PDB file of C-alpha atoms in Angstrom:
ATOM      1  CA  MET A   1      84.036  78.530  79.174  1.00 41.00           C
ATOM      2  CA  PRO A   2      81.187  81.054  79.423  1.00 44.00           C
ATOM      3  CA  ALA A   3      81.584  83.901  81.875  1.00 42.00           C
ATOM      4  CA  THR A   4      78.813  82.479  84.042  1.00 58.00           C
ATOM      5  CA  ASP A   5      81.017  79.461  84.805  1.00 83.00           C
ATOM      6  CA  VAL A   6      83.729  81.433  86.627  1.00 93.00           C
ATOM      7  CA  THR A   7      83.649  80.267  90.226  1.00 94.00           C
ATOM      8  CA  LYS A   8      84.969  81.701  93.460  1.00 94.00           C
ATOM      9  CA  GLU A   9      86.963  78.495  93.878  1.00 95.00           C
ATOM     10  CA  GLN A  10      88.800  79.154  90.611  1.00 96.00           C
ATOM     11  CA  VAL A  11      89.556  82.703  91.705  1.00 97.00           C
ATOM     12  CA  PHE A  12      90.812  81.628  95.135  1.00 96.00           C
ATOM     13  CA  ALA A  13      92.993  78.943  93.520  1.00 95.00           C
ATOM     14  CA  ALA A  14      94.544  81.602  91.283  1.00 96.00           C
ATOM     15  CA  LEU A  15      95.033  83.975  94.228  1.00 96.00           C
ATOM     16  CA  ARG A  16      96.859  81.250  96.159  1.00 94.00           C
ATOM     17  CA  GLU A  17      99.531  81.334  93.453  1.00 94.00           C
ATOM     18  CA  ILE A  18     100.461  84.925  94.353  1.00 93.00           C
ATOM     19  CA  GLU A  19     102.840  85.328  97.285  1.00 89.00           C
ATOM     20  CA  GLY A  20     102.991  88.421  99.415  1.00 85.00           C
ATOM     21  CA  PRO A  21     106.404  90.010  98.879  1.00 81.00           C
ATOM     22  CA  GLU A  22     107.014  90.523 102.592  1.00 74.00           C
ATOM     23  CA  VAL A  23     106.844  86.970 103.936  1.00 77.00           C
ATOM     24  CA  GLY A  24     106.610  84.615 100.967  1.00 79.00           C
ATOM     25  CA  THR A  25     103.138  83.319 101.863  1.00 86.00           C
ATOM     26  CA  ASN A  26     100.217  83.479  99.451  1.00 91.00           C
ATOM     27  CA  LEU A  27      97.723  86.322  99.781  1.00 92.00           C
ATOM     28  CA  VAL A  28      94.787  84.075 100.682  1.00 92.00           C
ATOM     29  CA  ASP A  29      96.580  82.315 103.549  1.00 90.00           C
ATOM     30  CA  LEU A  30      97.902  85.659 104.769  1.00 90.00           C
ATOM     31  CA  GLY A  31      94.290  86.755 105.218  1.00 91.00           C
ATOM     32  CA  LEU A  32      94.607  89.681 102.812  1.00 93.00           C
ATOM     33  CA  ILE A  33      91.648  88.657 100.642  1.00 95.00           C
ATOM     34  CA  TYR A  34      88.400  89.661 102.336  1.00 96.00           C
ATOM     35  CA  GLU A  35      85.814  88.980  99.625  1.00 96.00           C
ATOM     36  CA  VAL A  36      85.549  87.567  96.099  1.00 97.00           C
ATOM     37  CA  ASP A  37      82.488  87.981  93.911  1.00 96.00           C
ATOM     38  CA  THR A  38      81.893  86.864  90.341  1.00 95.00           C
ATOM     39  CA  THR A  39      79.203  88.131  88.013  1.00 92.00           C
ATOM     40  CA  GLU A  40      77.501  86.614  84.993  1.00 89.00           C
ATOM     41  CA  ALA A  41      79.189  89.264  82.848  1.00 92.00           C
ATOM     42  CA  GLY A  42      82.626  87.823  83.675  1.00 94.00           C
ATOM     43  CA  VAL A  43      83.555  90.503  86.189  1.00 96.00           C
ATOM     44  CA  VAL A  44      85.533  89.357  89.226  1.00 97.00           C
ATOM     45  CA  LYS A  45      85.434  91.726  92.187  1.00 97.00           C
ATOM     46  CA  ILE A  46      88.029  91.295  94.906  1.00 98.00           C
ATOM     47  CA  GLU A  47      88.028  93.139  98.204  1.00 97.00           C
ATOM     48  CA  MET A  48      91.407  92.983  99.877  1.00 96.00           C
ATOM     49  CA  THR A  49      93.794  94.730 102.188  1.00 95.00           C
ATOM     50  CA  THR A  50      97.534  94.969 102.711  1.00 93.00           C
ATOM     51  CA  THR A  51      99.505  94.308 105.866  1.00 89.00           C
ATOM     52  CA  THR A  52     100.018  98.052 106.355  1.00 90.00           C
ATOM     53  CA  ARG A  53      98.013 101.035 105.155  1.00 90.00           C
ATOM     54  CA  PHE A  54     100.727 102.526 102.953  1.00 89.00           C
ATOM     55  CA  CYS A  55     102.301  99.262 101.809  1.00 90.00           C
ATOM     56  CA  PRO A  56     104.869 100.088  99.118  1.00 91.00           C
ATOM     57  CA  ALA A  57     104.018  96.826  97.329  1.00 91.00           C
ATOM     58  CA  SER A  58     100.298  97.672  96.901  1.00 93.00           C
ATOM     59  CA  ALA A  59     100.547  98.531  93.215  1.00 94.00           C
ATOM     60  CA  PHE A  60     102.619  95.394  92.496  1.00 93.00           C
ATOM     61  CA  ILE A  61     100.144  93.178  94.369  1.00 94.00           C
ATOM     62  CA  ILE A  62      97.107  94.678  92.631  1.00 95.00           C
ATOM     63  CA  GLU A  63      98.719  94.273  89.207  1.00 96.00           C
ATOM     64  CA  ALA A  64      99.669  90.654  90.004  1.00 95.00           C
ATOM     65  CA  LEU A  65      96.067  89.930  91.063  1.00 96.00           C
ATOM     66  CA  LYS A  66      94.587  91.466  87.932  1.00 97.00           C
ATOM     67  CA  THR A  67      97.050  89.659  85.690  1.00 96.00           C
ATOM     68  CA  ARG A  68      96.658  86.212  87.259  1.00 97.00           C
ATOM     69  CA  VAL A  69      92.873  86.284  87.755  1.00 97.00           C
ATOM     70  CA  GLY A  70      92.482  87.762  84.287  1.00 97.00           C
ATOM     71  CA  THR A  71      93.921  84.552  82.805  1.00 97.00           C
ATOM     72  CA  ILE A  72      90.976  82.468  84.068  1.00 96.00           C
ATOM     73  CA  ALA A  73      88.757  81.495  81.152  1.00 95.00           C
ATOM     74  CA  GLY A  74      85.580  83.571  81.160  1.00 95.00           C
ATOM     75  CA  VAL A  75      86.984  86.498  83.135  1.00 97.00           C
ATOM     76  CA  GLY A  76      86.540  89.753  81.264  1.00 95.00           C
ATOM     77  CA  GLU A  77      87.403  92.245  83.978  1.00 97.00           C
ATOM     78  CA  VAL A  78      89.036  92.190  87.407  1.00 98.00           C
ATOM     79  CA  VAL A  79      88.085  94.928  89.868  1.00 98.00           C
ATOM     80  CA  ILE A  80      90.179  95.340  93.015  1.00 97.00           C
ATOM     81  CA  ASN A  81      88.830  97.253  96.003  1.00 97.00           C
ATOM     82  CA  LEU A  82      91.636  97.979  98.458  1.00 96.00           C
ATOM     83  CA  VAL A  83      90.217  98.501 101.957  1.00 96.00           C
ATOM     84  CA  TYR A  84      91.641  98.963 105.432  1.00 95.00           C
ATOM     85  CA  GLU A  85      88.631  98.102 107.561  1.00 94.00           C
ATOM     86  CA  PRO A  86      88.954  95.813 109.282  1.00 92.00           C
ATOM     87  CA  PRO A  87      92.676  96.428 109.602  1.00 92.00           C
ATOM     88  CA  TRP A  88      94.833  93.396 108.868  1.00 90.00           C
ATOM     89  CA  SER A  89      96.490  91.593 111.764  1.00 87.00           C
ATOM     90  CA  ALA A  90      98.636  88.466 111.938  1.00 83.00           C
ATOM     91  CA  GLU A  91      95.699  86.610 113.514  1.00 84.00           C
ATOM     92  CA  MET A  92      93.959  86.764 110.128  1.00 86.00           C
ATOM     93  CA  ALA A  93      96.571  84.482 108.583  1.00 84.00           C
ATOM     94  CA  THR A  94      95.864  80.783 108.531  1.00 78.00           C
ATOM     95  CA  LEU A  95      97.742  78.602 110.983  1.00 57.00           C
ATOM     96  CA  PHE A  96     101.204  77.633 109.710  1.00 49.00           C
ATOM     97  CA  SER A  97     100.951  79.930 106.691  1.00 52.00           C
ATOM     98  CA  PHE A  98     104.228  81.665 107.438  1.00 51.00           C
ATOM     99  CA  LYS A  99     107.319  79.989 106.067  1.00 49.00           C
ATOM    100  CA  GLN A 100     109.919  79.140 108.644  1.00 46.00           C
ATOM    101  CA  PRO A 101     112.919  81.459 108.567  1.00 45.00           C
ATOM    102  CA  SER A 102     116.118  79.893 107.320  1.00 41.00           C
ATOM    103  CA  VAL A 103     118.174  81.704 109.961  1.00 39.00           C
ATOM    104  CA  LYS A 104     117.765  81.168 113.665  1.00 40.00           C
ATOM    105  CA  ILE A 105     117.414  84.434 115.505  1.00 39.00           C
ATOM    106  CA  THR A 106     118.366  84.579 119.151  1.00 42.00           C
ATOM    107  CA  VAL A 107     117.187  87.455 121.281  1.00 47.00           C
ATOM    108  CA  GLY A 108     119.095  88.422 124.388  1.00 48.00           C
ATOM    109  CA  ARG A 109     122.653  88.776 125.574  1.00 51.00           C
ATOM    110  CA  LYS A 110     125.352  86.235 125.125  1.00 50.00           C
ATOM    111  CA  PRO A 111     126.429  84.650 128.435  1.00 49.00           C
TER     112      PRO A 111
END
């Protein structure tokens, strides 16, 4: 597949395979991916954020993105731009993207 055939849809499909380590939901549905651009030279540029500014998983997430997107036929380079404007908030996640917890948590005092 020539580099010019790499589509944003292919990139987003690949990104949906990568789960955020904090909540087990993929990065796209979490709202962490702000922009994807592909060039004729096979360069994929991704603008993204993390849930917190100094997220300890940032390096892991960036490496996972580069590795997975780099496996798409025609991709020669993956460039990640980590940004914090606008800051991420839970409202950016798609509806029902968070997995239900397996433990029920009750807040308050026992009667």
